[in-house]
Short mmCIF file of C-alpha atoms in Angstrom, two decimals:
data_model
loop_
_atom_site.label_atom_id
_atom_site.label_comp_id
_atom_site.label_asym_id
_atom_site.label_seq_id
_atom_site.Cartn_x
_atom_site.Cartn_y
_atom_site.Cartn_z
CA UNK A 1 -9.39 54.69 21.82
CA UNK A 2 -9.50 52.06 24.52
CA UNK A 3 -7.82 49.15 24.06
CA UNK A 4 -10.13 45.74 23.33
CA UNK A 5 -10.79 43.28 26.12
CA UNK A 6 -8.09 40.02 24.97
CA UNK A 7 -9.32 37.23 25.87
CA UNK A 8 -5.82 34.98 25.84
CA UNK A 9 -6.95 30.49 25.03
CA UNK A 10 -4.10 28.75 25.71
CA UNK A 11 -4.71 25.09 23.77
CA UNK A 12 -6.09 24.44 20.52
CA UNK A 13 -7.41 20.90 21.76
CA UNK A 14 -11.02 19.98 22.31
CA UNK A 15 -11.91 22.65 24.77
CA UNK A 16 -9.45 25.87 23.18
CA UNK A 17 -11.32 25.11 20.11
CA UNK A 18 -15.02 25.05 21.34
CA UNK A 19 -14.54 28.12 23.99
CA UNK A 20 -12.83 29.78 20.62
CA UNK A 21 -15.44 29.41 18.46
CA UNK A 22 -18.46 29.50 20.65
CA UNK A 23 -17.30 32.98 21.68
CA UNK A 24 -16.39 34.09 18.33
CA UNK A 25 -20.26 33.95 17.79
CA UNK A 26 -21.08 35.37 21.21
CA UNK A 27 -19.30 38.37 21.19
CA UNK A 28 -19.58 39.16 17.46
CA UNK A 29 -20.73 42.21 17.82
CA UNK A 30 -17.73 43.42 19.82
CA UNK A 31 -15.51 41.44 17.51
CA UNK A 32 -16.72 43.45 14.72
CA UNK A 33 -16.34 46.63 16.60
CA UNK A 34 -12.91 46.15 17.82
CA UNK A 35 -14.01 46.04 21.69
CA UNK A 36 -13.00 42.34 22.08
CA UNK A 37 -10.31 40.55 20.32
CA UNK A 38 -9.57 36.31 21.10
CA UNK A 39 -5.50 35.55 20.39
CA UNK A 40 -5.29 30.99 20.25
CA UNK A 41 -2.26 29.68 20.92
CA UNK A 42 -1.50 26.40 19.81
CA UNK A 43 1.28 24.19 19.35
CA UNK A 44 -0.32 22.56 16.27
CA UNK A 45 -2.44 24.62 13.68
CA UNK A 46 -5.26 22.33 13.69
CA UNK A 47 -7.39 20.08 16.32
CA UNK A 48 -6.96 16.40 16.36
CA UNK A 49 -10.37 14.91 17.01
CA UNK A 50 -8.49 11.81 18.71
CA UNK A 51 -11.60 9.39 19.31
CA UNK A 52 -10.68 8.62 14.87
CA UNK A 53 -6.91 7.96 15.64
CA UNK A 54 -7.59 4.12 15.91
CA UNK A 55 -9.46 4.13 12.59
CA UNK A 56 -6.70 6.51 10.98
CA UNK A 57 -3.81 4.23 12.09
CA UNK A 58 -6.44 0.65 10.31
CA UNK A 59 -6.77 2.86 7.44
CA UNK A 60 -10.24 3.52 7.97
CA UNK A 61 -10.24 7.28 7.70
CA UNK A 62 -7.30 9.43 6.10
CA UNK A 63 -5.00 11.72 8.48
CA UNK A 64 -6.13 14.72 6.83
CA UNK A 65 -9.75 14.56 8.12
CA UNK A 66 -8.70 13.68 11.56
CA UNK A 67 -7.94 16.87 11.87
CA UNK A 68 -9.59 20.73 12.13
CA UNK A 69 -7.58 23.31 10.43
CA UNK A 70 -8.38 26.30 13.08
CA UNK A 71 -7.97 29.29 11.19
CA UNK A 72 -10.80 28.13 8.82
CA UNK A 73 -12.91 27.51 11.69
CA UNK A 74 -11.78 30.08 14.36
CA UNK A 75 -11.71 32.26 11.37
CA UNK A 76 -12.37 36.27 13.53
CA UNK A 77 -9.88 34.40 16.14
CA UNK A 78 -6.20 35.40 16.16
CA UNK A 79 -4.32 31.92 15.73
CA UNK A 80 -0.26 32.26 16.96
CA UNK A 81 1.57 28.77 16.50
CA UNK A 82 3.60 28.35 19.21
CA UNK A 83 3.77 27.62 23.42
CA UNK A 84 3.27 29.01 25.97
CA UNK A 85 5.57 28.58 28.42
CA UNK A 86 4.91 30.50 31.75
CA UNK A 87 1.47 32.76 32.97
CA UNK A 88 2.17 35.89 35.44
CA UNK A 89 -1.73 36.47 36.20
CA UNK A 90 -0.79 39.35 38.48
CA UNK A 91 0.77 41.36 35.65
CA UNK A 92 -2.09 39.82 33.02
CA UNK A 93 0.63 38.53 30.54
CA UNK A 94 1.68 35.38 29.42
CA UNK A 95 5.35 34.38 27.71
CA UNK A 96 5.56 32.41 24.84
CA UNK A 97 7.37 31.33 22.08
CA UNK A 98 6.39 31.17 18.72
CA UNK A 99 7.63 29.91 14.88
CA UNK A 100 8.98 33.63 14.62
CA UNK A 101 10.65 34.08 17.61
CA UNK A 102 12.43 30.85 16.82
CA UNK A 103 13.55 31.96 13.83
CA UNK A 104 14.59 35.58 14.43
CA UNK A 105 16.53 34.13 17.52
CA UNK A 106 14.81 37.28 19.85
CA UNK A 107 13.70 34.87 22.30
CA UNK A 108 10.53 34.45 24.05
CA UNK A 109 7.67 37.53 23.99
CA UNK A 110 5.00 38.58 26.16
CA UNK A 111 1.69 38.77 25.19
CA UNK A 112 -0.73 40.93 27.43
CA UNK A 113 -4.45 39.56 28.34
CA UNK A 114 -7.71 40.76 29.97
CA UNK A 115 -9.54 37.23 30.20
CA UNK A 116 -6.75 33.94 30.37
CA UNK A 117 -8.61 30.19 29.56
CA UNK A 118 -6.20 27.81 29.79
CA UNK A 119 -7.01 24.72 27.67
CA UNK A 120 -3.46 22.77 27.10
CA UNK A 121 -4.87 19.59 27.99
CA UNK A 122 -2.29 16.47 28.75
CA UNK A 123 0.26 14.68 27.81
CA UNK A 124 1.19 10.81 28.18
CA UNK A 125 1.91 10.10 31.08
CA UNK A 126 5.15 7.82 31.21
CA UNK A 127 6.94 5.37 33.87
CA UNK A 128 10.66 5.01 34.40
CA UNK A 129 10.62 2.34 33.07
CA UNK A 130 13.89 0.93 31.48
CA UNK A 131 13.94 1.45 27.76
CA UNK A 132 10.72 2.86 27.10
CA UNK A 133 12.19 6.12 26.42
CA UNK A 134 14.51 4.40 23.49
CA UNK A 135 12.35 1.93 22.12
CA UNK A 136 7.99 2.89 23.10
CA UNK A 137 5.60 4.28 20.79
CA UNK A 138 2.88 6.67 22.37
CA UNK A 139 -0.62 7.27 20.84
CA UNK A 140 -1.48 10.16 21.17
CA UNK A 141 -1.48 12.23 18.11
CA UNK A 142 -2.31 11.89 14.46
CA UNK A 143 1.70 11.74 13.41
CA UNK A 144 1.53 8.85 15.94
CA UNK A 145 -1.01 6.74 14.54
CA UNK A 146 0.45 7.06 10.89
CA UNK A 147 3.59 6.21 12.39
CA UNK A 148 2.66 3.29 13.90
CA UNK A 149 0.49 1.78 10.67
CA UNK A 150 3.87 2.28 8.93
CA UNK A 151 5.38 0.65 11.63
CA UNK A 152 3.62 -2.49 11.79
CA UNK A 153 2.95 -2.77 8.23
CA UNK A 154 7.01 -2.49 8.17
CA UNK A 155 7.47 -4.98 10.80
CA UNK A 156 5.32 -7.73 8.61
CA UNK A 157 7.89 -6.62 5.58
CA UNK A 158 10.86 -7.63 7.69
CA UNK A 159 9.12 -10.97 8.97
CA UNK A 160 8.40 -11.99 5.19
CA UNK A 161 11.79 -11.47 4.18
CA UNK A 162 13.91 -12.67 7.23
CA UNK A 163 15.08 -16.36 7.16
CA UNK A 164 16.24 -15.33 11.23
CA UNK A 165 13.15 -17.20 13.43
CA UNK A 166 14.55 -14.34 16.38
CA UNK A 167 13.87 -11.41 13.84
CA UNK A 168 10.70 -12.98 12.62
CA UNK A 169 9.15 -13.58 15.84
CA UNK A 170 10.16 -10.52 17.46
CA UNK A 171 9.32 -8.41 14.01
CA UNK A 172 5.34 -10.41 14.62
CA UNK A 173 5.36 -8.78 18.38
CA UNK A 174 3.26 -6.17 19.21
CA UNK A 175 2.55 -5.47 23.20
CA UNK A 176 0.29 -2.42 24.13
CA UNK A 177 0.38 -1.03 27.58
CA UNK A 178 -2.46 0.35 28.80
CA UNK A 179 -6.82 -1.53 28.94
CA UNK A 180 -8.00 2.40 28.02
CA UNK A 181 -9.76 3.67 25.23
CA UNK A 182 -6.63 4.69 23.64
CA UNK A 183 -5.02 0.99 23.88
CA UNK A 184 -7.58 -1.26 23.20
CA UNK A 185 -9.07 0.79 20.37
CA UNK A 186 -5.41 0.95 18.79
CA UNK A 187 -4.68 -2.42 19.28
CA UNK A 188 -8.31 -4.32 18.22
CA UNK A 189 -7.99 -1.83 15.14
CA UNK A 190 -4.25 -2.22 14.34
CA UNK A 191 -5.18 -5.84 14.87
CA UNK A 192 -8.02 -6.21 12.40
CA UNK A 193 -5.92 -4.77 9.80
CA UNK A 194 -2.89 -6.29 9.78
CA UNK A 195 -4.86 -9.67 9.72
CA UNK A 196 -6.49 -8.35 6.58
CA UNK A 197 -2.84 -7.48 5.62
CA UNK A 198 -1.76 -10.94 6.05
CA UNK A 199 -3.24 -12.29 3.44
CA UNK A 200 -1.30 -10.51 0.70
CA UNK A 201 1.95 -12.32 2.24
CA UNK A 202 3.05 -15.65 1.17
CA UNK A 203 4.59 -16.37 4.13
CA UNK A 204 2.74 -14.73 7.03
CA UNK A 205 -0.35 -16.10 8.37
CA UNK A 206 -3.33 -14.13 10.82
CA UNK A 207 -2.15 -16.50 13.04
CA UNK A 208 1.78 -15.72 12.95
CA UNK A 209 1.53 -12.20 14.80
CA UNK A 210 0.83 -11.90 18.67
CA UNK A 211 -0.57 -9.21 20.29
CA UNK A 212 -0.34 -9.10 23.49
CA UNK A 213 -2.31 -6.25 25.98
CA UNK A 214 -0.62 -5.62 28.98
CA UNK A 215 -3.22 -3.90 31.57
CA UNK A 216 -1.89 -3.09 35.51
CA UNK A 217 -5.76 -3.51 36.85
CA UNK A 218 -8.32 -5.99 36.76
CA UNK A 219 -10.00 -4.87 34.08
CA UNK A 220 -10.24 -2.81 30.89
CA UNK A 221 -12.32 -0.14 29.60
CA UNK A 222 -14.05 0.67 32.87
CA UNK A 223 -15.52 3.34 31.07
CA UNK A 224 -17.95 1.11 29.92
CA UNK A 225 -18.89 -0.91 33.09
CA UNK A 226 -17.72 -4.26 34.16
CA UNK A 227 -19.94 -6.23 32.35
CA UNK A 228 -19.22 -4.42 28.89
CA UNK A 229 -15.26 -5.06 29.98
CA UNK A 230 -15.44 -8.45 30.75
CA UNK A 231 -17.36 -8.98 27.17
CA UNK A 232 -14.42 -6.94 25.85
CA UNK A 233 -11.79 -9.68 26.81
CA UNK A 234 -13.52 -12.63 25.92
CA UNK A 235 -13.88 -10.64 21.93
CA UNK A 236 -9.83 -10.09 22.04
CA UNK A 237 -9.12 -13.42 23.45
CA UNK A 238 -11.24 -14.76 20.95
CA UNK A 239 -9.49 -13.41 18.23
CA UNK A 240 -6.14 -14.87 19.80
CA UNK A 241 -5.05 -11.49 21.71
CA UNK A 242 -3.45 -12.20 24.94
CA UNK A 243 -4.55 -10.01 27.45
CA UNK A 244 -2.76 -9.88 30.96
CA UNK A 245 -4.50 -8.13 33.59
CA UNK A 246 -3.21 -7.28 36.94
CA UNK A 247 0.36 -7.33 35.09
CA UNK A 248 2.93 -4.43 34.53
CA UNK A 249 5.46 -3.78 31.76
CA UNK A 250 8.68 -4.07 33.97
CA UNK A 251 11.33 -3.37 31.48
CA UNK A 252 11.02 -3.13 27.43
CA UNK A 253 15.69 -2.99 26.69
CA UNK A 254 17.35 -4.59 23.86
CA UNK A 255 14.05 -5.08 22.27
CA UNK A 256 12.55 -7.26 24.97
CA UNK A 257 9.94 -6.70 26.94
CA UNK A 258 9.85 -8.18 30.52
CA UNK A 259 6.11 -8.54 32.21
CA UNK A 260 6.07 -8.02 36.42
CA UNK A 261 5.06 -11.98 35.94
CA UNK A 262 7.72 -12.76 34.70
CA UNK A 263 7.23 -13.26 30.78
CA UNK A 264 10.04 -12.38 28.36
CA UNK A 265 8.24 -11.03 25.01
CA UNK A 266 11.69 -10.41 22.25
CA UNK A 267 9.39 -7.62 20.19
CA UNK A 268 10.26 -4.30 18.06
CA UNK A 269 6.59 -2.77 19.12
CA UNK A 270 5.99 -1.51 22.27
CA UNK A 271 3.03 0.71 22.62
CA UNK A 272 2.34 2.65 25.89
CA UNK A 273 -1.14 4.06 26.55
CA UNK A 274 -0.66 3.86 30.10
CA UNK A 275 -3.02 6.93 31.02
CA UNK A 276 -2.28 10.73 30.35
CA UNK A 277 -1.42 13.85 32.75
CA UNK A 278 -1.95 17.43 32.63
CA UNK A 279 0.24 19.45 30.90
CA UNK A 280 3.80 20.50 32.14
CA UNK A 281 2.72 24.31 31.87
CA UNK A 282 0.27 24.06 34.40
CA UNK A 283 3.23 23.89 37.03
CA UNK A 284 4.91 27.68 35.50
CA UNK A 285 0.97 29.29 35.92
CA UNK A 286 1.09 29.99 39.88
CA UNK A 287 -2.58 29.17 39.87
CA UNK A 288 -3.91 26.80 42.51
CA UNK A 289 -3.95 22.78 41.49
CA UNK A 290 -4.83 19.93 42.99
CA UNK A 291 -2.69 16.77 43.95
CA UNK A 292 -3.06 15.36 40.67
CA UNK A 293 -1.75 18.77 39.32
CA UNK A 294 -4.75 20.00 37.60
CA UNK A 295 -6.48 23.48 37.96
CA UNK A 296 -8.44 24.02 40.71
CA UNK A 297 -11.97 25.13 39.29
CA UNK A 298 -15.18 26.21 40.74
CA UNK A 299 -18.76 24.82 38.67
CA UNK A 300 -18.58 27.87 36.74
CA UNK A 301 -15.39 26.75 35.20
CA UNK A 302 -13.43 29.72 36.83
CA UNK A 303 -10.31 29.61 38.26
CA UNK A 304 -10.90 29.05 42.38
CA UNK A 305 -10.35 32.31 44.31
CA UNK A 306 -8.81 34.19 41.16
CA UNK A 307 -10.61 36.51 38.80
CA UNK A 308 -10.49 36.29 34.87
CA UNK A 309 -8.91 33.09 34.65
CA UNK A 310 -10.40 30.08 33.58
CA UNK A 311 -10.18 26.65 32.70
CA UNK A 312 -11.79 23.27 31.49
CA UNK A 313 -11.06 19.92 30.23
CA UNK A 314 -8.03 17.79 30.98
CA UNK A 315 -6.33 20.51 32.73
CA UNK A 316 -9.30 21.46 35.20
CA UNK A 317 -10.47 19.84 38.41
CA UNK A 318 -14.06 20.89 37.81
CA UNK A 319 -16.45 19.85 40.62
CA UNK A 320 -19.05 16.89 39.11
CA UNK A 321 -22.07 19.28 40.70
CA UNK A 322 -24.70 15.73 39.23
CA UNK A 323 -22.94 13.42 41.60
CA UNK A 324 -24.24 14.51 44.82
CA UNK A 325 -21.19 13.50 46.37
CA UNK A 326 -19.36 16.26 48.13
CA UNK A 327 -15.60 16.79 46.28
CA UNK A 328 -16.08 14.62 42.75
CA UNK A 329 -14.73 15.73 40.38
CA UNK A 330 -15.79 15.42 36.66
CA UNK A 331 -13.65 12.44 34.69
CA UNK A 332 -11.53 14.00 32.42
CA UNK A 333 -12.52 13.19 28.88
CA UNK A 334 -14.00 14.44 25.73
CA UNK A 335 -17.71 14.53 26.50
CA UNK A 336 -17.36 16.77 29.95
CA UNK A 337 -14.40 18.49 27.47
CA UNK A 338 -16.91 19.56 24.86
CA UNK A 339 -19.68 20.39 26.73
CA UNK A 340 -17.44 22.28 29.76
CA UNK A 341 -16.30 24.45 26.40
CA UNK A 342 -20.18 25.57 25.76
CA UNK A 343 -20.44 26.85 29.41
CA UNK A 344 -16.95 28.46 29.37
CA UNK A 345 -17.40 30.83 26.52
CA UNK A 346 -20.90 31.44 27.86
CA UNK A 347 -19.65 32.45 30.97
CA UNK A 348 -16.81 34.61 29.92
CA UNK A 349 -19.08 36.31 27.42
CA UNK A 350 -20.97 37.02 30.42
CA UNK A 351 -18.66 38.31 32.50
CA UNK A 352 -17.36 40.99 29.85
CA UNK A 353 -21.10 42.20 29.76
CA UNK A 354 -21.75 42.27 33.39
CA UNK A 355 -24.73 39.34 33.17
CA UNK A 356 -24.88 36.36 35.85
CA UNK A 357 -22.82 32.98 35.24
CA UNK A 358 -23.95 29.63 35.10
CA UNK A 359 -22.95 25.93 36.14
CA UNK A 360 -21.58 23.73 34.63
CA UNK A 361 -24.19 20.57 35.04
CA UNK A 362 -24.34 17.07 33.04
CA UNK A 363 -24.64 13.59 33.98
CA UNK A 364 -22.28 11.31 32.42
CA UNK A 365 -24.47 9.55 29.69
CA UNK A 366 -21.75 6.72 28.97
CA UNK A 367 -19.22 5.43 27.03
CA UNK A 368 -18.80 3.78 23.64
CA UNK A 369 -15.43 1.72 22.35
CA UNK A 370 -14.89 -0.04 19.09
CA UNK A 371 -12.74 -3.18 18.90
CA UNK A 372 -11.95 -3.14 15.37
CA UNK A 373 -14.63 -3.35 12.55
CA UNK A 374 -18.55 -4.08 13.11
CA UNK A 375 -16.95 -4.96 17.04
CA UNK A 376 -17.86 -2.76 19.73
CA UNK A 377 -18.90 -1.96 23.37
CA UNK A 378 -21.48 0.44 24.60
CA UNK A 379 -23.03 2.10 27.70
CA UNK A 380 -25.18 4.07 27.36
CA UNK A 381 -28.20 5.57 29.41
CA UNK A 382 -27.84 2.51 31.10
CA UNK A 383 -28.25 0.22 27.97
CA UNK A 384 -25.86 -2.18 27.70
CA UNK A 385 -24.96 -2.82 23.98
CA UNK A 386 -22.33 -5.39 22.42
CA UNK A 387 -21.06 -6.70 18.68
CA UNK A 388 -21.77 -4.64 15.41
CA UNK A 389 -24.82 -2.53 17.46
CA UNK A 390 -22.27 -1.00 19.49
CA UNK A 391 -19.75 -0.27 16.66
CA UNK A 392 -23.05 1.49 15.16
CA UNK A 393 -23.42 3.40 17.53
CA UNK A 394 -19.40 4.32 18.21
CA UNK A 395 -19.42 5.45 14.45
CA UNK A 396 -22.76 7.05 14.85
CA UNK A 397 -22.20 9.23 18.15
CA UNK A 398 -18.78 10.05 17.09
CA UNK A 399 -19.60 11.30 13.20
CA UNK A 400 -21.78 13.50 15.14
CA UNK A 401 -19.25 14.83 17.53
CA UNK A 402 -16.52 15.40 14.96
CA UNK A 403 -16.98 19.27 14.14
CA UNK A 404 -17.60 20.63 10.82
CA UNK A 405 -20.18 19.85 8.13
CA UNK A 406 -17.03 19.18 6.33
CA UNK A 407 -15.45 17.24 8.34
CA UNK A 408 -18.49 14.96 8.77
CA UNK A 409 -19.67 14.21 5.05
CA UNK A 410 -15.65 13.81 4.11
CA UNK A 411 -15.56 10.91 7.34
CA UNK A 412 -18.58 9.48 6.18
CA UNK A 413 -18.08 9.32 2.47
CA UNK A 414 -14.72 7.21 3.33
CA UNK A 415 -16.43 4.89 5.83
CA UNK A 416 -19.11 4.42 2.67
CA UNK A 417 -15.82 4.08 0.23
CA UNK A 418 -13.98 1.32 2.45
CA UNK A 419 -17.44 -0.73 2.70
CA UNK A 420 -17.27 -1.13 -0.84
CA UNK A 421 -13.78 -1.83 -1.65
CA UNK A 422 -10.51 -3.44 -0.01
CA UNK A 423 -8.89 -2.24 2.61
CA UNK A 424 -5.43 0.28 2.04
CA UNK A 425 -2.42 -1.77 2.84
CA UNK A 426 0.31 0.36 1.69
CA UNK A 427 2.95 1.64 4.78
CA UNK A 428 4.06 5.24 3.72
CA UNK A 429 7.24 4.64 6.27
CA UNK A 430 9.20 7.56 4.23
CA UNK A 431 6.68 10.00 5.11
CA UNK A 432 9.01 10.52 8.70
CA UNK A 433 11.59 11.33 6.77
CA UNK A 434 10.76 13.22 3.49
CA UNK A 435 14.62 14.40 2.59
CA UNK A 436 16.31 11.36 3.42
CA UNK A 437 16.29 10.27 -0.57
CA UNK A 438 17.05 13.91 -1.46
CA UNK A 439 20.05 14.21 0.86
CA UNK A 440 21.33 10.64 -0.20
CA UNK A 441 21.13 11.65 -3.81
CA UNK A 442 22.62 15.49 -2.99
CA UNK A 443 25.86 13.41 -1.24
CA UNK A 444 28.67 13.08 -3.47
CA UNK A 445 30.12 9.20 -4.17
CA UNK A 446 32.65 8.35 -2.28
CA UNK A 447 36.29 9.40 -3.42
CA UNK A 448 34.22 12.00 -5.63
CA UNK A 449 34.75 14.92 -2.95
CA UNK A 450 37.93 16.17 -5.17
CA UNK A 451 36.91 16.00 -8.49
CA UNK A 452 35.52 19.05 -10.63
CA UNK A 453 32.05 19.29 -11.57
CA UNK A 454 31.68 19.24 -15.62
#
């Protein structure tokens, strides 16, 4: 018997989890028949669908439906758990590590492939900047956003009960780095909720906490167009958010963080969302990449000048073929992401069958950006949209990206829920450390290390 054609996704992210299942019905018949077989690995058993990590971190939507569990979608996929951590395309294999080789100590394995997609997508991309290592908060994943509800909701806590002005103030801090979708969507939703929170503290007014966006450019969410950005400061400095454009986070040690002009903020929150780069394994694949490090792709979302390799997403320079203009490339984000993913699998199934490929064609249709609840920004088809129309339509478009009928009616039933009763103010802190009661409580009293049990 021959051995079946693997096709090898690396990433369990937006596009490893399209290609996955998009090919998983395209090639079902050689599924079923053992010719093909499609191995996923992934860090993280499940996709985050990241666009609802604002509105997880308010309280808006619960952690758990954030999240795709992958084996019950990418159920006639193989799903490993683990990394991969260098790609010999010559030889076809790829090494990785996994859950069990951790345990059983063997080291990394090699895992043979026929057709390799590589779909890790980024990571944040970070500064040298003094402290941020110690004391900065990324957003970037679901444990992230939990984390920092808990966090502010703890930092309100330690205000209330402080009679220290330094601690108070500093505790009533929070400076985000970075005017992107990730920042401002964190901050206007952290924002909204913890001036809901306020009121349940005898001591702490809305106006008592300072947020304070720190943005390097001119502007924020260029995604959206000028227009829509400059509407987007005038809403956060309306609701007392001081936003500094055209300034830098210089240094964020001993719990202070220092602005390029000049300003001293004493804070415990520092949240970077200061952009994102492609992922470090990129570097240990040998394939060709561009300046900015990602994978150098043709329209067809192969890998340039190498066969049965491909890529899309974050991690793929993928020529925008709806520009017209000779070398752009498309913006890396989760509408090329998705749709790249369709095309992919298309083309790979393709390819095993001997058929023609395709392009991969779309004109951007927009952007849309909430700024905490019934606030938004939108452009769209060229419509310019503002206020709760806009926060329709973010909900709207992205309810209808998230995958899974599941996953959809479960989103939707909480947004319906948290219409019609009070927001969740409860910080679950103890949730990063689950055992740190249990070992307390396992540890002997002191001077009690000698004596017999009874």
């Amino acid at each position: 018997m021959t051995e079946p054609a693997r096709i090898l996704v690396v990433g369990g992210g937006y596009v490893g989890m399209y290609t996955a299942l998009r090919l998983q019905r395209q090639l079902r018949a050689e599924l079923r028949s053992g010719a093909a077989e499609i191995v996923v690995v992934t860090p993280e058993p499940y996709m985050t669908y990241q666009p609802f990590l604002p509105e997880a971190a308010a309280g808006s939507i619960s952690p758990r439906h954030v999240v795709v569990p992958l084996r019950r979608v990418l159920d006639r996929c193989r799903i490993l758990i683990g990394e991969v951590l260098s790609v010999d395309h010559a030889k076809r294999t790829a090494t990785l590590s996994t859950l069990a080789t951790d345990e059983e100590g063997t080291g990394p394995v090699e895992l043979a492939y026929d057709e390799l997609v590589l779909a890790p997508g980024s990571v944040s991309r970070t500064l040298p900047v003094p402290g941020l290592a110690e004391h900065g908060i990324g957003f970037k994943t679901v444990e992230e956003a939990i984390g920092l509800r808990n966090h502010v909701i703890e930092q309100m806590d330690i205000a209330s009960s402080t009679r220290d002005p330094a601690i108070r103030d500093a505790a009533l801090t929070f400076v985000f780095v970075g005017g992107g979708y990730a920042g401002v969507e964190a901050l206007a939703e952290l924002e909204d909720m913890a001036r809901y929170t306020a009121r349940y503290y005898h001591n702490i007014k809305p106006g008592d906490l300072r947020w304070v966006l720190v943005e390097a450019s001119d502007r924020i969410l260029p995604e959206v167009g000028e227009t829509m950005g400059r509407y987007a400061v005038r809403e956060l400095r309306g609701r007392n958010v001081d936003v500094r454009l055209g300034t830098r986070l210089d240094s964020c040690e001993d719990r202070t963080a220092v602005l390029s002009d000049g300003t001293r903020l004493p804070t415990r929150t520092v949240v970077w969302t200061a952009g994102v780069r492609p992922a470090p394994l990129l570097a240990a694949t040998g394939l060709p990449l561009n300046e900015r490090g990602r994978i150098r792709c043709t329209a067809r979302l192969s890998v340039e000048g190498v066969d049965h390799a491909w890529a899309a997403g974050d991690a793929a320079a993928v020529p925008d073929v709806t520009s017209g203009e000779p070398g752009r490339e498309c913006a890396p984000n989760a509408q090329h992401a998705v749709r790249q993913a369709r095309v992919l699998a298309d083309n790979i199934a393709a390819s095993l069958r001997g058929q023609p490929l395709e392009e991969y064609a779309h004109a951007y249709a927009g952007s849309v950006a909430s700024l905490g609840l019934h606030k938004g920004v939108a452009h769209v088809y060229g419509r310019k949209l503002k206020g709760y129309p806009a926060w329709l339509m973010h909900r709207a478009y992205h309810l209808s990206r998230v995958p899974t009928f599941n996953r959809k009616a479960r989103v939707l039933a909480e947004w319906t829920l948290s219409g019609l009763f009070k927001r969740e103010i409860v910080s679950l802190g103890s949730l990063e450390h689950p055992r740190a009661e249990f070992e307390l409580a396992a540890s002997p009293p002191p001077g009690d290390d000698d004596k017999p049990s009874s």
